[in-house]
Amino acid sequence: MSHSIGDIAAAIGAEAVGNTALQVDGAAEPAEARSTDIAIAITAGFLASLDQGNARAALVPAGTDWQGLGLEAAIIAPRGRLAMSGLTRLLDPGPDLPDTCHDTAVIEAGALISDTVGVGAFSYIGAGARIGPGTRIGHHVSVAAGVEIGADCHIHDGVRIGRGCRIGAGSVLHPNVVIGADGFSFVTEAPARVEAARDALGQLDLPDEAPEQDWRKIHSLGGVEIGADVEIGAGSTIDAGTIRATRIGQGTKIDNLVQVGHNVIVGRNCLLCAQSGVAGSARIGDRTVLGGKAGVADNVTIGADVVLGGGSVALSNVPAGRIMLGYPAMRIESHIESYRALRRLPRILDRLRNEQKPVPKRAESD
Amino acid sequence: MSHSIGDIAAAIGAEAVGNTALQVDGAAEPAEARSTDIAIAITAGFLASLDQGNARAALVPAGTDWQGLGLEAAIIAPRGRLAMSGLTRLLDPGPDLPDTCHDTAVIEAGALISDTVGVGAFSYIGAGARIGPGTRIGHHVSVAAGVEIGADCHIHDGVRIGRGCRIGAGSVLHPNVVIGADGFSFVTEAPARVEAARDALGQLDLPDEAPEQDWRKIHSLGGVEIGADVEIGAGSTIDAGTIRATRIGQGTKIDNLVQVGHNVIVGRNCLLCAQSGVAGSARIGDRTVLGGKAGVADNVTIGADVVLGGGSVALSNVPAGRIMLGYPAMRIESHIESYRALRRLPRILDRLRNEQKPVPKRAESD
Amino acid sequence: MSHSIGDIAAAIGAEAVGNTALQVDGAAEPAEARSTDIAIAITAGFLASLDQGNARAALVPAGTDWQGLGLEAAIIAPRGRLAMSGLTRLLDPGPDLPDTCHDTAVIEAGALISDTVGVGAFSYIGAGARIGPGTRIGHHVSVAAGVEIGADCHIHDGVRIGRGCRIGAGSVLHPNVVIGADGFSFVTEAPARVEAARDALGQLDLPDEAPEQDWRKIHSLGGVEIGADVEIGAGSTIDAGTIRATRIGQGTKIDNLVQVGHNVIVGRNCLLCAQSGVAGSARIGDRTVLGGKAGVADNVTIGADVVLGGGSVALSNVPAGRIMLGYPAMRIESHIESYRALRRLPRILDRLRNEQKPVPKRAESD
């Protein structure tokens, strides 16, 4: 489908300049752009590569000399990624999910499924599940008995939704997401060595060998409640709570291969980047961002508006608004200072050692 | 289903006090408890929130003034999480897994499946697989030809069990677990740069560019052997061994998104928390605990009763009984000392620099 | 099937010695070897355990006194793991994947599937997908409309391949791999706190609270292009690009539970070990190795022939040929030096403190 530059600009709420009637049928990076693509050139680097491709129009930052770059038309994007959101939404053909029920799908008696729900091949919908209008479910999905899924959700292939789970309207679950598996919660009859280790933080003189004993399971009865407009990436897992639901707040976005443990409460509009993990019973405030591979220890409370950097691990509570880095995570200013000091440290220690060698002589001469 | 406080206490082996005939039909956190819930108040924080809910009975620590808190009955739990194990087991309606064979399931000729086995919709059981009595298999599961699964296992939706694997009795595999995929084992014809890097640990002056060469696969012929009463969390992966099985010992519990590489041997009653990983050919002793996101390098031996803290990475052998933290992991005492020193370091270095500035003058004055 | 020692040696291009007509029907570690196994004894440790088993023949390093070890025959492997590759390939019965189309598979109209393609039970192949000759697809696989898969690929159970993806010939996708899910790319209308945090790296005095605002999605239109002879481990996820494809170069091997974000370009013959992650728009040069749990931040460029050690995180660009360790990753030499210094630091700081105590007195005496 083709669009004029003017129409695209209007659709994304941006300003079009030049030959706004120019038609494009796709978007591309500047160096790979055909003459019928709009080039996405929202950074200086991309602007510089416009001449390697054939674009006649581009999405450019405010203040760009688009004519000087040989373009016939441009869309001015004062906030490039925001314009990208509008542009890619316009060009997206929509989710690759069925809008009718496939013959092979199994829908158990008593499931309440609106006429406008799509269910893909080989999917299984348990008894009494309720699925809101407009929701589209892919292939090989399993939805347990009694699960509630709101309107206009996208549930991609291979997703598993366990007993006692509720998914808010407009949410997106990417392939192979698992919602509502049992929490990882075990206890030994007598205190286990690992408990003593946690209590002691190394102060205690633990015996080197512990008696053999079994782990007894604390069962997960609480399910998972996912708010509206939540997105959860491929392969991520959100465990069921013990006696109340694990909760993900409205508007929160979760990337791929993220783990959210039992009883966790994640606030609204958070970002949990790929491979981050939140251990059992931790709480994450609104708008908080966990970078890729970041970790939050169990029972820890992270305030609102916190940024925990990629690869960092919060082992204790973090007040609202903090930017944290490292292992264990500390304020970013302290981390940068300590890291710089650490890099200088070997040379400084060498110098100290050299200075100390003559010290005895000077002591003698005193 | 409803239970009296007295019956619950008896079932979990704890003491009931007050109106032990009081009936409850669920469990809840104190602030969310209805009048027919038993409140779970096993910590001081939870005890303090009892007055926010409507519980008439609660599970409380030894020594609690339960009458002073307005309760009509209580169960005394000297070890709260142990009591939670008993209580949640009592209230658990049982696994959400089929107890009969669904019409759509494909069971190949020669598979030996007891009458008491359940197999869910769209599951595939390969030729010659043997599945013990009482085992319940979910939807969309695939079990390769010849696999052996013991009695009373729970194999959840989307689990994949590859050729040459054996699963011990009473084990639980959560959704989308993959057992017995190929190990990650490749070799180049001539030594690859990464091998030289490992050998040299940076001492060698490696050329910046390496010749192009392909990775040849070392095939995985050894399968996986999982002991009895093992639990493996959603999305976790246990790779096949090369010429003998990768082994997980009896009673070991593995959380979500955990990776266990080829040839690894994990002992009995270990805990491997979420997103931890054990690289190829490593060995983990009995009762050892890997915290969330912890890593163990390939070919490393970790003794029994080790605790490797969350986010820590063991790059070399660890003797039995050690508590380890950090990257690379060191004894917890050393880690805490070093971490404190690191935080003080920037100020100390600044002070040293200030003290050194006058040194030249003093040298002149000497 | 049984092979003579001479035939095995010929097949793997190695030298056989002793009774080369001796027949074996399997391979084993020395301590577990039956008399009809060839023992794999390519290290000193394994050689030492030969007498615990019953092997009459072994694969041994060059220079081994195989007769002195009581063997009747041996294959001499100057490069043991390379010989292992040949030997395990010879003994591998081939992939456990169907070579015909199962009755239950759904293949939509217009899918072009060669006669020699196998498709397993309950798999779904979308309209217009093209699948090359010799490719074998497992059970419960879903392939979106229009996807292209080359010849001789192995697509294991539960794999999901999304719209706009191409898989090169000879590639192997292990169970539950997800190719082409949406990238994790969101933007707020006004700049979000996390953007300010990144720009400022902690220098800026950010307000502790941020205004509530929604995350808008940047849609993923670009798909994924996977080169020939790529292998991707169980549960790994490769996200679709925004306006061009995310790309994995020919010959690259990816382990289990690895995340590759949108727009990433990975070069040829790389190794990405288990649980490593590459954030959006990063680039990885040819033959680069990411150790287990290693991470690469978004928009970072890693040169060719880099080794990023296990558990290390590259937060900024890395020139070609570097060996890097730590968080943030630094050259291995610096990391080892700093790590050693860090371990000595507490003692040194204590000494400094003791030395400084008399300083005031000396100042007085000056």
Short mmCIF file of N, CA and C in Angstrom, two decimals, chain B residues 59-146:
data_model
loop_
_atom_site.label_atom_id
_atom_site.label_comp_id
_atom_site.label_asym_id
_atom_site.label_seq_id
_atom_site.Cartn_x
_atom_site.Cartn_y
_atom_site.Cartn_z
N LEU B 59 -2.48 -17.95 60.81
CA LEU B 59 -1.26 -18.73 61.07
C LEU B 59 -0.23 -17.74 61.60
N VAL B 60 0.26 -17.96 62.82
CA VAL B 60 1.11 -16.96 63.49
C VAL B 60 2.37 -17.61 64.05
N PRO B 61 3.42 -16.81 64.28
CA PRO B 61 4.63 -17.35 64.90
C PRO B 61 4.37 -17.72 66.36
N ALA B 62 5.23 -18.60 66.88
CA ALA B 62 5.17 -18.95 68.29
C ALA B 62 5.32 -17.68 69.12
N GLY B 63 4.55 -17.60 70.21
CA GLY B 63 4.67 -16.46 71.11
C GLY B 63 3.79 -15.27 70.76
N THR B 64 3.00 -15.40 69.70
CA THR B 64 2.14 -14.29 69.30
C THR B 64 0.95 -14.14 70.26
N ASP B 65 0.63 -12.92 70.64
CA ASP B 65 -0.57 -12.63 71.44
C ASP B 65 -1.76 -12.56 70.48
N TRP B 66 -2.22 -13.74 70.06
CA TRP B 66 -3.25 -13.78 69.02
C TRP B 66 -4.58 -13.21 69.50
N GLN B 67 -4.85 -13.36 70.80
CA GLN B 67 -6.10 -12.81 71.32
C GLN B 67 -6.04 -11.28 71.32
N GLY B 68 -4.90 -10.76 71.72
CA GLY B 68 -4.71 -9.31 71.69
C GLY B 68 -4.87 -8.73 70.29
N LEU B 69 -4.63 -9.54 69.27
CA LEU B 69 -4.78 -9.08 67.88
C LEU B 69 -6.23 -9.24 67.40
N GLY B 70 -7.10 -9.70 68.29
CA GLY B 70 -8.52 -9.77 67.93
C GLY B 70 -8.92 -11.04 67.20
N LEU B 71 -8.04 -12.04 67.21
CA LEU B 71 -8.35 -13.29 66.49
C LEU B 71 -9.20 -14.21 67.37
N GLU B 72 -10.03 -15.01 66.73
CA GLU B 72 -10.82 -16.00 67.45
C GLU B 72 -10.08 -17.34 67.57
N ALA B 73 -9.20 -17.56 66.62
CA ALA B 73 -8.44 -18.82 66.64
C ALA B 73 -7.10 -18.58 65.94
N ALA B 74 -6.16 -19.45 66.22
CA ALA B 74 -4.85 -19.31 65.57
C ALA B 74 -4.20 -20.68 65.45
N ILE B 75 -3.32 -20.79 64.48
CA ILE B 75 -2.44 -21.96 64.38
C ILE B 75 -1.03 -21.44 64.63
N ILE B 76 -0.36 -22.08 65.56
CA ILE B 76 0.98 -21.63 65.96
C ILE B 76 2.02 -22.34 65.10
N ALA B 77 2.82 -21.55 64.39
CA ALA B 77 3.81 -22.12 63.46
C ALA B 77 5.21 -21.74 63.91
N PRO B 78 5.89 -22.62 64.64
CA PRO B 78 7.25 -22.29 65.08
C PRO B 78 8.18 -22.07 63.88
N ARG B 79 7.88 -22.72 62.77
CA ARG B 79 8.67 -22.55 61.55
C ARG B 79 7.65 -22.24 60.45
N GLY B 80 7.48 -20.92 60.19
CA GLY B 80 6.35 -20.45 59.41
C GLY B 80 6.28 -21.02 58.01
N ARG B 81 7.40 -21.03 57.28
CA ARG B 81 7.35 -21.48 55.90
C ARG B 81 7.08 -22.99 55.82
N LEU B 82 7.53 -23.72 56.85
CA LEU B 82 7.21 -25.15 56.87
C LEU B 82 5.70 -25.35 57.02
N ALA B 83 5.10 -24.55 57.89
CA ALA B 83 3.64 -24.63 58.05
C ALA B 83 2.94 -24.22 56.75
N MET B 84 3.49 -23.21 56.07
CA MET B 84 2.94 -22.78 54.77
C MET B 84 2.94 -23.92 53.77
N SER B 85 4.00 -24.74 53.82
CA SER B 85 4.08 -25.89 52.91
C SER B 85 2.90 -26.82 53.16
N GLY B 86 2.68 -27.14 54.44
CA GLY B 86 1.57 -28.03 54.75
C GLY B 86 0.22 -27.42 54.41
N LEU B 87 0.05 -26.15 54.75
CA LEU B 87 -1.24 -25.49 54.54
C LEU B 87 -1.57 -25.36 53.06
N THR B 88 -0.59 -24.94 52.26
CA THR B 88 -0.87 -24.78 50.82
C THR B 88 -1.09 -26.13 50.15
N ARG B 89 -0.41 -27.16 50.64
CA ARG B 89 -0.66 -28.49 50.08
C ARG B 89 -2.10 -28.91 50.34
N LEU B 90 -2.55 -28.61 51.54
CA LEU B 90 -3.92 -28.97 51.92
C LEU B 90 -4.94 -28.24 51.05
N LEU B 91 -4.68 -26.99 50.74
CA LEU B 91 -5.65 -26.17 50.00
C LEU B 91 -5.52 -26.32 48.49
N ASP B 92 -4.44 -26.92 48.03
CA ASP B 92 -4.19 -27.04 46.58
C ASP B 92 -5.18 -28.04 45.98
N PRO B 93 -5.95 -27.63 44.97
CA PRO B 93 -6.88 -28.57 44.34
C PRO B 93 -6.18 -29.63 43.49
N GLY B 94 -4.86 -29.62 43.42
CA GLY B 94 -4.13 -30.60 42.61
C GLY B 94 -3.73 -30.01 41.28
N PRO B 95 -2.84 -30.69 40.58
CA PRO B 95 -2.28 -30.10 39.36
C PRO B 95 -3.35 -29.96 38.28
N ASP B 96 -3.24 -28.91 37.49
CA ASP B 96 -4.18 -28.69 36.38
C ASP B 96 -3.68 -29.47 35.17
N LEU B 97 -3.76 -30.77 35.27
CA LEU B 97 -3.25 -31.66 34.22
C LEU B 97 -4.27 -32.77 34.00
N PRO B 98 -4.40 -33.25 32.79
CA PRO B 98 -5.42 -34.26 32.49
C PRO B 98 -5.11 -35.61 33.15
N ASP B 99 -6.17 -36.31 33.49
CA ASP B 99 -5.96 -37.67 34.04
C ASP B 99 -6.48 -38.75 33.09
N THR B 100 -6.83 -38.33 31.89
CA THR B 100 -7.17 -39.32 30.84
C THR B 100 -6.46 -38.89 29.56
N CYS B 101 -6.54 -39.74 28.55
CA CYS B 101 -5.89 -39.40 27.27
C CYS B 101 -6.86 -38.64 26.37
N HIS B 102 -6.47 -37.46 25.96
CA HIS B 102 -7.31 -36.65 25.09
C HIS B 102 -7.37 -37.29 23.70
N ASP B 103 -8.52 -37.16 23.05
CA ASP B 103 -8.73 -37.75 21.73
C ASP B 103 -7.69 -37.31 20.71
N THR B 104 -7.24 -36.09 20.83
CA THR B 104 -6.34 -35.55 19.82
C THR B 104 -4.89 -35.98 20.02
N ALA B 105 -4.57 -36.55 21.18
CA ALA B 105 -3.17 -36.93 21.43
C ALA B 105 -2.73 -38.03 20.47
N VAL B 106 -1.49 -37.94 20.02
CA VAL B 106 -0.93 -38.99 19.16
C VAL B 106 0.03 -39.83 19.99
N ILE B 107 -0.29 -41.12 20.09
CA ILE B 107 0.58 -42.03 20.85
C ILE B 107 1.05 -43.09 19.88
N GLU B 108 2.33 -43.08 19.57
CA GLU B 108 2.86 -43.97 18.53
C GLU B 108 2.86 -45.42 19.01
N ALA B 109 2.88 -46.29 18.04
CA ALA B 109 2.87 -47.72 18.34
C ALA B 109 4.04 -48.08 19.24
N GLY B 110 3.76 -48.97 20.17
CA GLY B 110 4.85 -49.47 21.01
C GLY B 110 5.14 -48.61 22.21
N ALA B 111 4.44 -47.49 22.35
CA ALA B 111 4.62 -46.72 23.58
C ALA B 111 3.89 -47.44 24.70
N LEU B 112 4.55 -47.59 25.83
CA LEU B 112 3.97 -48.31 26.97
C LEU B 112 3.45 -47.29 27.96
N ILE B 113 2.15 -47.14 27.99
CA ILE B 113 1.54 -46.12 28.82
C ILE B 113 0.53 -46.76 29.74
N SER B 114 0.73 -46.60 31.03
CA SER B 114 -0.19 -47.19 32.00
C SER B 114 -1.59 -46.60 31.83
N ASP B 115 -2.60 -47.37 32.22
CA ASP B 115 -4.00 -46.91 32.15
C ASP B 115 -4.24 -45.65 32.96
N THR B 116 -3.42 -45.45 33.96
CA THR B 116 -3.65 -44.32 34.87
C THR B 116 -2.89 -43.07 34.43
N VAL B 117 -2.33 -43.11 33.23
CA VAL B 117 -1.61 -41.93 32.72
C VAL B 117 -2.60 -41.00 32.01
N GLY B 118 -2.48 -39.70 32.22
CA GLY B 118 -3.25 -38.71 31.47
C GLY B 118 -2.37 -38.07 30.42
N VAL B 119 -2.92 -37.84 29.23
CA VAL B 119 -2.17 -37.16 28.17
C VAL B 119 -3.09 -36.09 27.56
N GLY B 120 -2.62 -34.84 27.48
CA GLY B 120 -3.46 -33.72 27.08
C GLY B 120 -3.62 -33.59 25.58
N ALA B 121 -4.34 -32.56 25.19
CA ALA B 121 -4.65 -32.31 23.79
C ALA B 121 -3.38 -32.05 23.00
N PHE B 122 -3.32 -32.64 21.81
CA PHE B 122 -2.24 -32.37 20.85
C PHE B 122 -0.87 -32.79 21.36
N SER B 123 -0.82 -33.68 22.34
CA SER B 123 0.50 -34.14 22.76
C SER B 123 0.93 -35.30 21.89
N TYR B 124 2.24 -35.48 21.81
CA TYR B 124 2.84 -36.50 20.95
C TYR B 124 3.76 -37.39 21.77
N ILE B 125 3.48 -38.68 21.80
CA ILE B 125 4.32 -39.64 22.52
C ILE B 125 4.94 -40.58 21.51
N GLY B 126 6.27 -40.58 21.43
CA GLY B 126 6.99 -41.33 20.41
C GLY B 126 6.96 -42.84 20.65
N ALA B 127 7.32 -43.57 19.61
CA ALA B 127 7.34 -45.03 19.64
C ALA B 127 8.24 -45.53 20.77
N GLY B 128 7.73 -46.51 21.50
CA GLY B 128 8.57 -47.15 22.50
C GLY B 128 8.79 -46.34 23.76
N ALA B 129 8.18 -45.16 23.87
CA ALA B 129 8.29 -44.42 25.13
C ALA B 129 7.60 -45.21 26.23
N ARG B 130 8.13 -45.12 27.46
CA ARG B 130 7.51 -45.83 28.59
C ARG B 130 7.14 -44.81 29.66
N ILE B 131 5.89 -44.81 30.05
CA ILE B 131 5.41 -43.79 30.99
C ILE B 131 4.73 -44.47 32.15
N GLY B 132 5.23 -44.16 33.37
CA GLY B 132 4.80 -44.87 34.57
C GLY B 132 3.41 -44.49 35.04
N PRO B 133 2.82 -45.32 35.89
CA PRO B 133 1.45 -45.10 36.36
C PRO B 133 1.30 -43.79 37.12
N GLY B 134 0.15 -43.15 36.93
CA GLY B 134 -0.14 -41.94 37.67
C GLY B 134 0.47 -40.68 37.08
N THR B 135 1.29 -40.84 36.06
CA THR B 135 1.91 -39.64 35.46
C THR B 135 0.89 -38.89 34.62
N ARG B 136 0.93 -37.57 34.71
CA ARG B 136 -0.03 -36.73 34.00
C ARG B 136 0.73 -35.76 33.10
N ILE B 137 0.38 -35.80 31.84
CA ILE B 137 1.07 -35.04 30.79
C ILE B 137 0.10 -34.02 30.22
N GLY B 138 0.55 -32.77 30.09
CA GLY B 138 -0.33 -31.69 29.66
C GLY B 138 -0.53 -31.65 28.15
N HIS B 139 -0.90 -30.48 27.65
CA HIS B 139 -1.16 -30.26 26.24
C HIS B 139 0.14 -29.89 25.52
N HIS B 140 0.18 -30.23 24.21
CA HIS B 140 1.29 -29.79 23.36
C HIS B 140 2.64 -30.28 23.85
N VAL B 141 2.66 -31.39 24.55
CA VAL B 141 3.93 -31.96 24.99
C VAL B 141 4.47 -32.87 23.90
N SER B 142 5.80 -32.90 23.71
CA SER B 142 6.35 -33.93 22.82
C SER B 142 7.39 -34.76 23.56
N VAL B 143 7.24 -36.05 23.45
CA VAL B 143 8.11 -37.03 24.12
C VAL B 143 8.70 -37.90 23.02
N ALA B 144 10.03 -37.89 22.92
CA ALA B 144 10.69 -38.61 21.82
C ALA B 144 10.58 -40.13 22.00
N ALA B 145 10.81 -40.83 20.92
CA ALA B 145 10.81 -42.29 20.94
C ALA B 145 11.78 -42.79 22.00
N GLY B 146 11.32 -43.79 22.75
CA GLY B 146 12.22 -44.46 23.69
C GLY B 146 12.44 -43.77 25.02
#
